[in-house]
Short mmCIF file of C-alpha atoms and ligand atoms in Angstrom, two decimals:
data_model
loop_
_atom_site.label_atom_id
_atom_site.label_comp_id
_atom_site.label_asym_id
_atom_site.label_seq_id
_atom_site.Cartn_x
_atom_site.Cartn_y
_atom_site.Cartn_z
CA UNK P 1 -22.66 -0.75 -13.98
CA UNK P 2 -20.60 -2.81 -11.55
CA UNK P 3 -18.50 -5.74 -12.79
CA UNK P 4 -17.07 -8.70 -10.95
CA UNK P 5 -14.64 -11.40 -11.97
CA UNK P 6 -14.54 -14.94 -10.62
CA UNK P 7 -10.94 -16.01 -11.09
CA UNK P 8 -9.48 -19.49 -10.82
CA UNK P 9 -5.83 -18.81 -10.03
CA UNK P 10 -2.63 -20.79 -10.28
CA UNK P 11 -2.38 -20.60 -14.09
CA UNK P 12 0.78 -18.90 -15.48
CA UNK P 13 -0.13 -16.04 -17.85
CA UNK P 14 1.40 -16.77 -21.24
CA UNK P 15 1.06 -15.15 -24.64
CA UNK P 16 1.10 -11.79 -26.41
CA UNK P 17 -0.87 -8.63 -25.68
CA UNK P 18 -0.60 -5.11 -27.07
CA UNK P 19 -0.44 -1.77 -25.26
CA UNK P 20 -1.54 1.45 -26.93
CA UNK P 21 -1.30 5.15 -25.99
CA UNK P 22 -0.51 6.15 -22.40
CA UNK P 23 -3.43 6.91 -20.10
CA UNK P 24 -1.34 9.67 -18.54
CA UNK P 25 -0.64 11.38 -21.88
CA UNK P 26 -3.70 10.90 -24.11
CA UNK P 27 -6.25 12.94 -22.06
CA UNK P 28 -3.75 15.83 -21.80
CA UNK P 29 -3.05 15.68 -25.54
CA UNK P 30 -6.80 15.95 -26.07
CA UNK P 31 -6.88 19.05 -23.84
CA UNK P 32 -3.96 20.58 -25.80
CA UNK P 33 -6.14 20.46 -28.94
CA UNK P 34 -8.24 23.22 -27.32
CA UNK P 35 -5.29 25.59 -27.77
CA UNK P 36 -5.15 25.19 -31.56
CA UNK P 37 -6.81 27.40 -34.15
CA UNK P 38 -7.19 24.36 -36.46
CA UNK P 39 -8.20 20.70 -35.84
CA UNK P 40 -5.84 18.10 -34.35
CA UNK P 41 -5.44 14.38 -34.97
CA UNK P 42 -4.33 12.05 -32.21
CA UNK P 43 -3.48 8.42 -32.98
CA UNK P 44 -2.77 5.33 -30.85
CA UNK P 45 -5.66 6.29 -28.53
CA UNK P 46 -6.75 3.48 -26.19
CA UNK P 47 -10.33 2.61 -25.35
CA UNK P 48 -10.32 3.63 -21.65
CA UNK P 49 -12.75 5.56 -19.46
CA UNK P 50 -10.56 8.69 -19.07
CA UNK P 51 -10.71 9.22 -22.86
CA UNK P 52 -14.51 9.14 -22.68
CA UNK P 53 -14.57 11.61 -19.74
CA UNK P 54 -12.37 14.12 -21.60
CA UNK P 55 -14.35 13.59 -24.82
CA UNK P 56 -17.52 14.50 -22.88
CA UNK P 57 -15.91 17.56 -21.27
CA UNK P 58 -14.50 18.83 -24.57
CA UNK P 59 -17.84 18.23 -26.33
CA UNK P 60 -19.63 20.27 -23.64
CA UNK P 61 -17.27 23.12 -24.56
CA UNK P 62 -18.10 22.88 -28.26
CA UNK P 63 -15.07 20.85 -29.40
CA UNK P 64 -16.17 18.33 -32.05
CA UNK P 65 -14.48 15.04 -31.11
CA UNK P 66 -14.66 12.23 -33.63
CA UNK P 67 -13.35 8.81 -32.58
CA UNK P 68 -13.01 6.34 -35.46
CA UNK P 69 -13.08 3.45 -33.00
CA UNK P 70 -9.68 2.28 -34.29
CA UNK P 71 -7.54 4.57 -32.12
CA UNK P 72 -7.74 7.81 -34.14
CA UNK P 73 -9.30 10.97 -32.71
CA UNK P 74 -10.10 14.08 -34.70
CA UNK P 75 -10.57 17.13 -32.46
CA UNK P 76 -11.99 20.33 -33.92
CA UNK P 77 -11.89 23.35 -31.56
CA UNK P 78 -13.24 25.94 -34.02
CA UNK P 79 -16.48 26.52 -32.07
CA UNK P 80 -15.43 26.59 -28.40
CA UNK P 81 -18.30 27.80 -26.17
CA UNK P 82 -19.05 28.23 -22.47
CA UNK P 83 -20.54 25.08 -20.93
CA UNK P 84 -23.32 25.00 -18.32
CA UNK P 85 -21.91 24.54 -14.80
CA UNK P 86 -24.51 21.83 -14.11
CA UNK P 87 -23.38 19.84 -17.18
CA UNK P 88 -19.72 20.09 -16.15
CA UNK P 89 -20.67 19.24 -12.60
CA UNK P 90 -22.22 15.97 -13.81
CA UNK P 91 -18.57 14.86 -14.27
CA UNK P 92 -17.61 15.66 -10.69
CA UNK P 93 -15.51 12.85 -9.27
CA UNK P 94 -14.87 11.20 -12.67
CA UNK P 95 -11.27 12.20 -13.25
CA UNK P 96 -8.50 14.67 -12.38
CA UNK P 97 -8.15 15.92 -15.96
CA UNK P 98 -10.71 18.82 -15.74
CA UNK P 99 -8.21 20.97 -13.82
CA UNK P 100 -5.99 20.93 -16.93
CA UNK P 101 -8.73 22.47 -19.07
CA UNK P 102 -8.42 25.74 -17.12
CA UNK P 103 -5.45 27.35 -18.95
CA UNK P 104 -6.77 26.59 -22.47
CA UNK P 105 -10.31 27.71 -21.53
CA UNK P 106 -9.03 30.92 -19.95
CA UNK P 107 -7.17 31.67 -23.19
CA UNK P 108 -10.13 30.88 -25.40
CA UNK P 109 -13.10 32.11 -23.34
CA UNK P 110 -11.62 34.23 -20.53
CA UNK P 111 -13.22 31.94 -17.93
CA UNK P 112 -13.32 28.32 -16.76
CA UNK P 113 -15.21 26.19 -14.27
CA UNK P 114 -14.11 22.85 -12.86
CA UNK P 115 -16.15 20.39 -10.78
CA UNK P 116 -14.81 18.52 -7.75
CA UNK P 117 -12.06 16.24 -9.02
CA UNK P 118 -11.91 12.47 -9.05
CA UNK P 119 -9.06 10.05 -9.55
CA UNK P 120 -7.73 7.28 -7.33
CA UNK P 121 -7.92 7.59 -3.54
CA UNK P 122 -4.20 7.19 -2.88
CA UNK P 123 -3.56 10.30 -0.81
CA UNK P 124 -5.06 13.75 -0.32
CA UNK P 125 -4.24 14.73 -3.91
CA UNK P 126 -4.61 18.49 -3.38
CA UNK P 127 -4.68 20.97 -6.30
CA UNK P 128 -2.94 23.85 -4.52
CA UNK P 129 0.02 23.84 -6.97
CA UNK P 130 -2.40 24.08 -9.91
CA UNK P 131 -4.31 26.99 -8.42
CA UNK P 132 -1.08 28.81 -7.49
CA UNK P 133 0.22 28.33 -11.05
CA UNK P 134 -2.99 29.76 -12.55
CA UNK P 135 -2.89 32.73 -10.14
CA UNK P 136 0.74 33.41 -11.20
CA UNK P 137 -0.48 33.62 -14.81
CA UNK P 138 -3.09 36.22 -13.79
CA UNK P 139 -6.21 34.08 -13.27
CA UNK P 140 -8.73 35.02 -10.59
CA UNK P 141 -9.72 31.88 -8.67
CA UNK P 142 -13.04 31.66 -6.86
CA UNK P 143 -14.16 28.61 -4.85
CA UNK P 144 -17.89 27.79 -5.13
CA UNK P 145 -19.86 25.05 -3.34
CA UNK P 146 -19.98 22.97 -6.52
CA UNK P 147 -16.46 23.56 -7.81
CA UNK P 148 -13.99 26.29 -8.77
CA UNK P 149 -14.63 29.24 -11.10
CA UNK P 150 -11.76 31.10 -12.76
CA UNK P 151 -11.60 34.19 -14.88
CA UNK P 152 -8.95 36.15 -16.77
CA UNK P 153 -10.71 38.95 -18.65
CA UNK P 154 -7.36 40.43 -19.68
CA UNK P 155 -5.82 37.11 -20.73
CA UNK P 156 -2.94 35.21 -19.14
CA UNK P 157 0.64 36.52 -18.95
CA UNK P 158 3.95 34.65 -18.59
CA UNK P 159 5.37 34.19 -15.09
CA UNK P 160 8.23 32.85 -12.99
CA UNK P 161 6.97 29.73 -11.24
CA UNK P 162 8.76 27.37 -8.85
CA UNK P 163 7.03 24.13 -7.86
CA UNK P 164 7.63 22.88 -4.28
CA UNK P 165 7.66 19.30 -5.68
CA UNK P 166 8.06 18.13 -9.31
CA UNK P 167 4.34 17.51 -9.79
CA UNK P 168 3.36 15.99 -13.12
CA UNK P 169 -0.05 17.69 -13.23
CA UNK P 170 1.22 21.13 -12.15
CA UNK P 171 4.00 20.99 -14.77
CA UNK P 172 1.37 20.20 -17.40
CA UNK P 173 -0.73 23.06 -16.05
CA UNK P 174 2.18 25.44 -16.65
CA UNK P 175 2.79 24.10 -20.17
CA UNK P 176 -0.86 24.34 -21.21
CA UNK P 177 -1.21 27.84 -19.74
CA UNK P 178 2.13 29.38 -20.76
CA UNK P 179 2.38 28.46 -24.44
CA UNK P 180 -0.22 31.08 -25.45
CA UNK P 181 0.39 33.52 -22.57
CA UNK P 182 1.87 36.98 -23.18
CA UNK P 183 5.64 36.96 -22.58
CA UNK P 184 8.12 34.47 -21.15
CA UNK P 185 7.60 31.82 -18.49
CA UNK P 186 10.29 30.18 -16.40
CA UNK P 187 9.31 27.01 -14.55
CA UNK P 188 11.66 25.67 -11.86
CA UNK P 189 11.23 22.31 -10.14
CA UNK P 190 9.45 20.83 -13.19
CA UNK P 191 8.55 17.16 -13.57
CA UNK P 192 10.23 15.57 -16.61
CA UNK P 193 8.27 12.32 -17.02
CA UNK P 194 8.25 10.93 -20.60
CA UNK P 195 4.51 11.74 -20.78
CA UNK P 196 5.44 15.40 -20.19
CA UNK P 197 8.09 15.25 -22.91
CA UNK P 198 5.47 13.83 -25.30
CA UNK P 199 3.09 16.67 -24.38
CA UNK P 200 5.92 19.15 -25.09
CA UNK P 201 6.47 17.45 -28.46
CA UNK P 202 2.77 17.94 -29.25
CA UNK P 203 2.87 21.61 -28.23
CA UNK P 204 5.99 22.13 -30.36
CA UNK P 205 4.13 20.62 -33.35
CA UNK P 206 1.42 23.21 -32.65
CA UNK P 207 3.92 26.08 -32.80
CA UNK P 208 5.01 26.47 -29.15
CA UNK P 209 8.56 27.45 -28.17
CA UNK P 210 9.59 25.36 -25.14
CA UNK P 211 13.14 24.72 -23.91
CA UNK P 212 13.84 21.98 -21.38
CA UNK P 213 17.07 22.35 -19.38
CA UNK P 214 18.85 19.60 -17.48
CA UNK P 215 18.09 20.98 -14.01
CA UNK P 216 14.27 20.74 -13.96
CA UNK P 217 14.00 24.20 -15.51
CA UNK P 218 11.66 24.78 -18.46
CA UNK P 219 11.46 28.04 -20.43
CA UNK P 220 8.39 28.84 -22.51
CA UNK P 221 8.16 31.79 -24.88
CA UNK P 222 4.49 32.65 -25.28
CA UNK P 223 3.17 32.78 -28.86
CA UNK P 224 0.00 34.49 -30.08
CA UNK P 225 -1.61 31.49 -31.72
CA UNK P 226 -1.12 27.76 -32.18
CA UNK P 227 -2.31 25.40 -34.89
CA UNK P 228 -3.61 21.84 -34.57
CA UNK P 229 -1.26 18.83 -34.37
CA UNK P 230 -0.94 15.35 -35.85
CA UNK P 231 0.57 12.98 -33.30
CA UNK P 232 0.78 9.35 -32.27
CA UNK P 233 0.65 9.01 -28.47
CA UNK P 234 3.59 7.35 -26.70
CA UNK P 235 2.73 3.90 -25.44
CA UNK P 236 1.58 3.17 -21.91
CA UNK P 237 4.66 2.29 -19.86
CA UNK P 238 2.58 1.74 -16.70
CA UNK P 239 0.36 -0.82 -18.37
CA UNK P 240 3.41 -2.52 -19.94
CA UNK P 241 5.15 -2.79 -16.56
CA UNK P 242 1.95 -4.07 -14.93
CA UNK P 243 1.88 -6.99 -17.37
CA UNK P 244 5.59 -7.55 -16.69
CA UNK P 245 4.87 -7.90 -12.98
CA UNK P 246 1.92 -10.16 -13.81
CA UNK P 247 4.32 -12.47 -15.67
CA UNK P 248 6.58 -12.65 -12.61
CA UNK P 249 3.74 -13.09 -10.09
CA UNK P 250 2.05 -15.92 -12.01
CA UNK P 251 5.22 -17.67 -13.18
CA UNK P 252 4.34 -16.69 -16.75
CA UNK P 253 5.78 -15.38 -20.00
CA UNK P 254 4.20 -12.31 -21.63
CA UNK P 255 5.24 -10.45 -24.78
CA UNK P 256 3.98 -6.86 -24.47
CA UNK P 257 3.77 -5.51 -28.00
CA UNK P 258 4.25 -1.74 -28.04
CA UNK P 259 6.29 -1.58 -24.80
CA UNK P 260 9.21 0.82 -25.29
CA UNK P 261 12.60 0.35 -23.64
CA UNK P 262 13.61 4.03 -23.42
CA UNK P 263 10.63 4.95 -21.24
CA UNK P 264 10.95 1.90 -18.98
CA UNK P 265 14.67 1.63 -18.22
CA UNK P 266 14.28 1.97 -14.45
CA UNK P 267 11.55 -0.68 -14.38
CA UNK P 268 13.59 -3.02 -16.60
CA UNK P 269 16.61 -2.75 -14.26
CA UNK P 270 14.41 -3.59 -11.27
CA UNK P 271 12.72 -6.46 -13.11
CA UNK P 272 16.12 -7.93 -13.90
CA UNK P 273 17.34 -7.50 -10.29
CA UNK P 274 14.31 -9.49 -9.09
CA UNK P 275 15.52 -12.22 -11.43
CA UNK P 276 13.03 -11.81 -14.29
CA UNK P 277 14.07 -12.59 -17.87
CA UNK P 278 13.77 -9.87 -20.50
CA UNK P 279 13.85 -9.94 -24.27
CA UNK P 280 13.87 -6.33 -25.46
CA UNK P 281 12.84 -6.07 -29.10
CA UNK P 282 11.98 -3.31 -31.59
CA UNK P 283 8.26 -4.04 -31.43
CA UNK P 284 7.91 -4.72 -27.71
CA UNK P 285 9.34 -6.43 -24.63
CA UNK P 286 9.00 -10.03 -23.48
CA UNK P 287 8.78 -10.40 -19.70
CA UNK P 288 9.16 -13.88 -18.25
CA UNK P 289 9.63 -15.74 -14.99
CA UNK P 290 13.07 -17.44 -14.94
CA UNK P 291 11.72 -20.75 -13.62
CA UNK P 292 14.07 -20.45 -10.62
CA UNK P 293 13.59 -18.51 -7.33
CA UNK P 294 12.95 -14.77 -7.60
CA UNK P 295 15.26 -12.46 -5.61
CA UNK P 296 14.21 -9.87 -2.99
CA UNK P 297 15.05 -6.21 -3.62
CA UNK P 298 15.00 -2.74 -2.04
CA UNK P 299 13.14 -0.18 -4.13
CA UNK P 300 12.04 3.44 -3.65
CA UNK P 301 9.43 5.11 -5.80
CA UNK P 302 10.37 8.56 -7.11
CA UNK P 303 9.72 11.10 -9.83
CA UNK P 304 11.31 10.43 -13.24
CA UNK P 305 13.90 9.04 -13.83
CA UNK P 306 13.21 7.14 -10.61
CA UNK P 307 11.02 4.06 -10.15
CA UNK P 308 7.44 5.21 -10.88
CA UNK P 309 4.88 5.10 -8.08
CA UNK P 310 2.42 3.50 -10.52
CA UNK P 311 4.77 0.55 -11.07
CA UNK P 312 4.87 -0.15 -7.35
CA UNK P 313 1.62 -2.03 -6.64
CA UNK P 314 1.88 -4.81 -9.28
CA UNK P 315 5.57 -5.25 -8.38
CA UNK P 316 4.67 -5.76 -4.69
CA UNK P 317 2.54 -8.78 -5.71
CA UNK P 318 5.53 -10.20 -7.60
CA UNK P 319 7.75 -9.61 -4.54
CA UNK P 320 5.48 -11.84 -2.41
CA UNK P 321 6.86 -14.61 -4.67
CA UNK P 322 10.57 -13.70 -4.12
CA UNK P 323 12.69 -15.71 -1.65
CA UNK P 324 13.63 -13.29 1.16
CA UNK P 325 12.89 -9.80 2.45
CA UNK P 326 12.09 -6.93 0.09
CA UNK P 327 11.65 -3.29 1.12
CA UNK P 328 9.52 -0.76 -0.75
CA UNK P 329 9.60 2.95 0.18
CA UNK P 330 6.79 5.01 -1.42
CA UNK P 331 7.87 8.66 -1.71
CA UNK P 332 5.34 10.10 -4.19
CA UNK P 333 1.96 9.42 -2.50
CA UNK P 334 1.45 9.27 1.26
CA UNK P 335 -1.23 6.57 1.17
CA UNK P 336 -0.45 4.03 -1.53
CA UNK P 337 -0.21 0.78 0.46
CA UNK P 338 -3.92 0.34 1.30
CA UNK P 339 -4.11 -2.39 -1.35
CA UNK P 340 -1.71 -4.60 0.66
CA UNK P 341 -4.42 -5.42 3.25
CA UNK P 342 -6.15 -7.67 0.71
CA UNK P 343 -2.77 -9.29 -0.10
CA UNK P 344 -2.26 -9.95 3.64
CA UNK P 345 -5.66 -11.68 3.76
CA UNK P 346 -4.46 -13.81 0.83
CA UNK P 347 -1.48 -14.97 2.92
CA UNK P 348 1.20 -12.43 1.93
CA UNK P 349 3.65 -11.49 4.70
CA UNK P 350 3.71 -7.67 4.45
CA UNK P 351 4.47 -5.26 7.29
CA UNK P 352 3.73 -1.57 6.87
CA UNK P 353 5.79 1.20 8.51
CA UNK P 354 5.60 4.95 9.05
CA UNK P 355 9.41 5.36 8.78
CA UNK P 356 11.30 6.04 5.57
CA UNK P 357 12.77 2.58 4.94
CA UNK P 358 14.99 3.69 2.12
CA UNK P 359 18.20 5.62 1.61
CA UNK P 360 16.32 8.89 0.89
CA UNK P 361 14.30 10.51 3.70
CA UNK P 362 11.09 11.69 2.01
CA UNK P 363 8.34 14.30 2.63
CA UNK P 364 6.25 11.74 4.53
CA UNK P 365 8.83 10.60 7.11
CA UNK P 366 7.91 13.29 9.65
CA UNK P 367 4.17 13.17 8.99
CA UNK P 368 3.13 9.82 10.43
CA UNK P 369 2.07 8.34 7.08
CA UNK P 370 2.30 4.59 6.53
CA UNK P 371 4.49 4.69 3.44
CA UNK P 372 7.05 1.87 3.66
CA UNK P 373 6.50 -1.88 3.30
CA UNK P 374 8.53 -4.95 4.18
CA UNK P 375 7.55 -7.98 2.13
CA UNK P 376 8.82 -11.38 3.27
CA UNK P 377 8.59 -14.21 0.77
CA UNK P 378 8.01 -16.51 -0.69
CA UNK P 379 4.39 -17.04 0.40
CA UNK P 380 1.71 -19.11 -1.33
CA UNK P 381 -1.24 -16.81 -1.99
CA UNK P 382 -4.74 -18.11 -1.19
CA UNK P 383 -7.90 -17.15 -3.07
CA UNK P 384 -10.07 -14.44 -1.44
CA UNK P 385 -13.04 -12.19 -2.13
CA UNK P 386 -11.67 -8.72 -2.88
CA UNK P 387 -13.20 -5.34 -3.69
CA UNK P 388 -11.03 -3.19 -5.98
CA UNK P 389 -9.91 0.02 -4.17
CA UNK P 390 -8.26 1.99 -6.98
CA UNK P 391 -6.78 1.55 -10.46
CA UNK P 392 -3.28 0.23 -9.77
CA UNK P 393 -4.21 -1.48 -6.48
CA UNK P 394 -7.07 -3.14 -8.36
CA UNK P 395 -4.82 -4.49 -11.10
CA UNK P 396 -2.52 -5.84 -8.37
CA UNK P 397 -5.44 -7.64 -6.78
CA UNK P 398 -6.25 -9.19 -10.13
CA UNK P 399 -2.75 -10.58 -10.57
CA UNK P 400 -2.68 -11.75 -6.95
CA UNK P 401 -5.94 -13.64 -7.58
CA UNK P 402 -4.49 -15.04 -10.82
CA UNK P 403 -1.43 -16.37 -9.00
CA UNK P 404 -3.35 -17.70 -5.95
CA UNK P 405 -4.56 -21.27 -5.66
CA UNK P 406 -8.36 -21.48 -5.64
CA UNK P 407 -11.27 -19.30 -6.73
CA UNK P 408 -11.32 -15.54 -5.95
CA UNK P 409 -14.27 -13.25 -6.43
CA UNK P 410 -13.10 -9.72 -7.38
CA UNK P 411 -15.74 -6.94 -7.39
CA UNK P 412 -15.59 -3.33 -8.61
CA UNK P 413 -13.32 -4.23 -11.54
CA UNK P 414 -14.85 -1.46 -13.70
CA UNK P 415 -12.34 0.86 -11.96
CA UNK P 416 -9.56 -1.01 -13.75
CA UNK P 417 -11.08 0.04 -17.10
CA UNK P 418 -9.97 3.61 -16.29
CA UNK P 419 -6.42 2.67 -17.27
CA UNK P 420 -6.21 -0.87 -18.69
CA UNK P 421 -7.71 -1.16 -22.17
CA UNK P 422 -9.72 -4.35 -22.85
CA UNK P 423 -8.08 -6.05 -19.88
CA UNK P 424 -10.47 -9.00 -19.78
CA UNK P 425 -9.82 -9.70 -23.48
CA UNK P 426 -6.09 -9.54 -22.74
CA UNK P 427 -6.47 -11.88 -19.77
CA UNK P 428 -8.26 -14.36 -22.07
CA UNK P 429 -5.44 -14.08 -24.62
CA UNK P 430 -2.97 -14.92 -21.84
CA UNK P 431 -4.85 -18.07 -20.84
CA UNK P 432 -6.37 -16.82 -17.56
CA UNK P 433 -9.34 -18.77 -16.22
CA UNK P 434 -12.19 -16.45 -15.17
CA UNK P 435 -15.87 -15.52 -15.56
CA UNK P 436 -17.30 -12.00 -15.79
CA UNK P 437 -20.57 -10.94 -14.13
CA UNK P 438 -22.19 -7.51 -14.59
CA UNK P 439 -24.84 -6.16 -12.23
N1 EPU C 501 0.62 17.51 -5.17
C1 EPU C 501 0.31 18.52 -4.30
N2 EPU C 501 -0.41 19.60 -4.78
C2 EPU C 501 -0.80 19.68 -6.08
C3 EPU C 501 -0.45 18.64 -6.98
C4 EPU C 501 0.26 17.55 -6.49
O1 EPU C 501 0.64 18.47 -3.12
O2 EPU C 501 -1.45 20.67 -6.45
C5 EPU C 501 1.37 16.33 -4.66
C6 EPU C 501 0.49 15.06 -4.72
O3 EPU C 501 -0.36 14.97 -3.60
C7 EPU C 501 1.53 13.96 -4.78
C8 EPU C 501 2.67 14.62 -5.57
O4 EPU C 501 2.45 16.04 -5.53
O5 EPU C 501 1.97 13.65 -3.50
C9 EPU C 501 2.77 14.20 -7.01
O6 EPU C 501 1.53 14.40 -7.67
P1 EPU C 501 1.46 14.75 -9.22
O7 EPU C 501 0.87 16.09 -9.38
O8 EPU C 501 2.78 14.46 -9.84
O9 EPU C 501 0.41 13.67 -9.72
P2 EPU C 501 -0.77 13.87 -10.76
O10 EPU C 501 -0.36 14.74 -11.88
O11 EPU C 501 -2.04 14.15 -10.04
C10 EPU C 501 -0.05 11.96 -12.38
C11 EPU C 501 -0.67 10.67 -12.83
C12 EPU C 501 -0.64 9.67 -11.70
C13 EPU C 501 0.81 9.45 -11.29
C14 EPU C 501 1.46 10.79 -10.89
C15 EPU C 501 2.93 10.65 -10.58
C16 EPU C 501 -2.28 11.40 -14.43
C17 EPU C 501 -3.71 11.59 -14.80
N3 EPU C 501 -2.04 10.91 -13.23
O12 EPU C 501 -0.88 12.40 -11.31
O13 EPU C 501 -1.15 8.46 -12.22
O14 EPU C 501 0.86 8.57 -10.19
O15 EPU C 501 1.31 11.73 -11.97
O16 EPU C 501 3.63 10.12 -11.67
O17 EPU C 501 -1.38 11.69 -15.21
C18 EPU C 501 -2.26 6.40 -12.18
O18 EPU C 501 -2.04 6.38 -13.40
O19 EPU C 501 -2.72 5.44 -11.52
C19 EPU C 501 -1.94 7.63 -11.46
C20 EPU C 501 -2.35 7.86 -10.22
#
C-alpha cells in the first residue's frame, strides 16, 4: 500500500510525543534471542516495519514470536528449523537485518541463507565486511543467484578480526557470531555506538563474556551455551533528534518523552550551537526554537561519539532556517545528500560539493562522491510535491513541508514507517495540519 500526505505548512509543531525502543537496536536484540537455549523477553519495542520483517524471518526459522501489542515481545527459540529459501527470498529487499541472522543460524543449524538485502539507498552499502567476518569464524560462503548460502558443519571458532572501518553492522556480526564460537575472539576497529553497547548488555545477560576496551578493541570469550534475556530496549536517539530538528525547522516546541541525554550528547551540543533551547529532564528532553534567529554551524558526521549520519538530514532542514552559511560534511555514507534536491526545489539555497569541506579528510574525498553541502540561510521554504526517497531523507521532507508556506503533497510516506513509530499520530498531537490518502 502506498500512502501520501497533503500537508499545509507554516504551523509550528508544539506538544509532547513519546519515543520507544531504537530501530537500530530492537531488530538485532530479536536476532540475539536465536542464540539462547531458553525464551527471551524484549520490552519497549516500537511498532515499526523492521520489527515485523524480523518477526517474519524468525518465525520462518521456527522461533515463536509473541507480540502483546503493548511493546513486549516474547521470543521462544526452542524449535529452530531450516527455512525454505523461497520463503526467505520473499523478504528480499525488505531490510538489512537478515545478514545478522547468519552467525546465530550457523551455530544452531550449521547453515544459513540470506536474500538480497534492502535498506535505504544512501550509498552502495556493501556487505563485504560481514562476509569476511563470517569467513574468519570458519563459515563457507557461497553466492547464489537468489542470495547467499553459508555453511559451517564443524561450527564456528573464535578469530582475530580487524575492521577497515568501524562498521556498526559488521561489529554486531562479530558479537552475534563470537559469543558462542569455540575460543577467544579479538575485534579491532570496532564500532561503539550506544546501540552496540545495548546489544552487548543483552548478550551479557544471556551469559556472554565480552570486554570493551577504550581503543575500539573488543574481546569475546566464547561460551558453550547462552540462556534467554529479559531486557528493555534503549530509546531511539535518531527519532528523538529528528523531532528536535523538526522543532527548530518549524519554529516549534516539542517535548520528546523517552529521549535520553547520555546517548545524544553530540546532538544536544550541536542543537545548542544552532541556537535551539533545551530542557533536559529525567523523563525526556524539550527541544524548542528560541524565537530569535538561528545560527549557522559547521558539522561533520562521524561514527560514535561523533555526530551521527542519521541526525544529518533533519538538521539540514533546520539549517535552511539559520541566518548565514552552514557547512555539512558527510563522512559515513558516500551518497546521503540526494534528499537536498527536493529542498532546493522548495527554495533552499544548498550547494553540493565533492570535496571534504570539513577539518577531517574522509574516505570519499578522493573518490568523486558528492558528500559535502553548503547551506545558505535563511530561506523561506515553498510548498512542493515530493516523493520520499529513503527513511531519514523522507522525514526531512516531511518537516520541510511542515515548515513551508502552502500545501505540499508528499508521496511514498510508508517508507517513513520503517523507523518512525505512529508518526502521523504524533504529527496530529503536535498540531500539524495534514490529510492522509492511501492507494
Ligand atoms: N560498509 C562497507 N562494507 C560492509 C559494511 C559497511 O563498506 O560490509 C561501509 C558502509 O557502506 C558505510 C560504512 O561502512 O559507508 C558504515 O556502515 P555501517 O555498517 O556502520 O552501517 P549499517 O550497520 O549498515 C547502521 C544503521 C544505519 C546507520 C549506520 C551508521 C541499522 C539497521 N542501520 O547501518 O541506520 O546509518 O549503522 O550508524 O542499524 C537509518 O537508521 O536510517 C540507518 C541507515
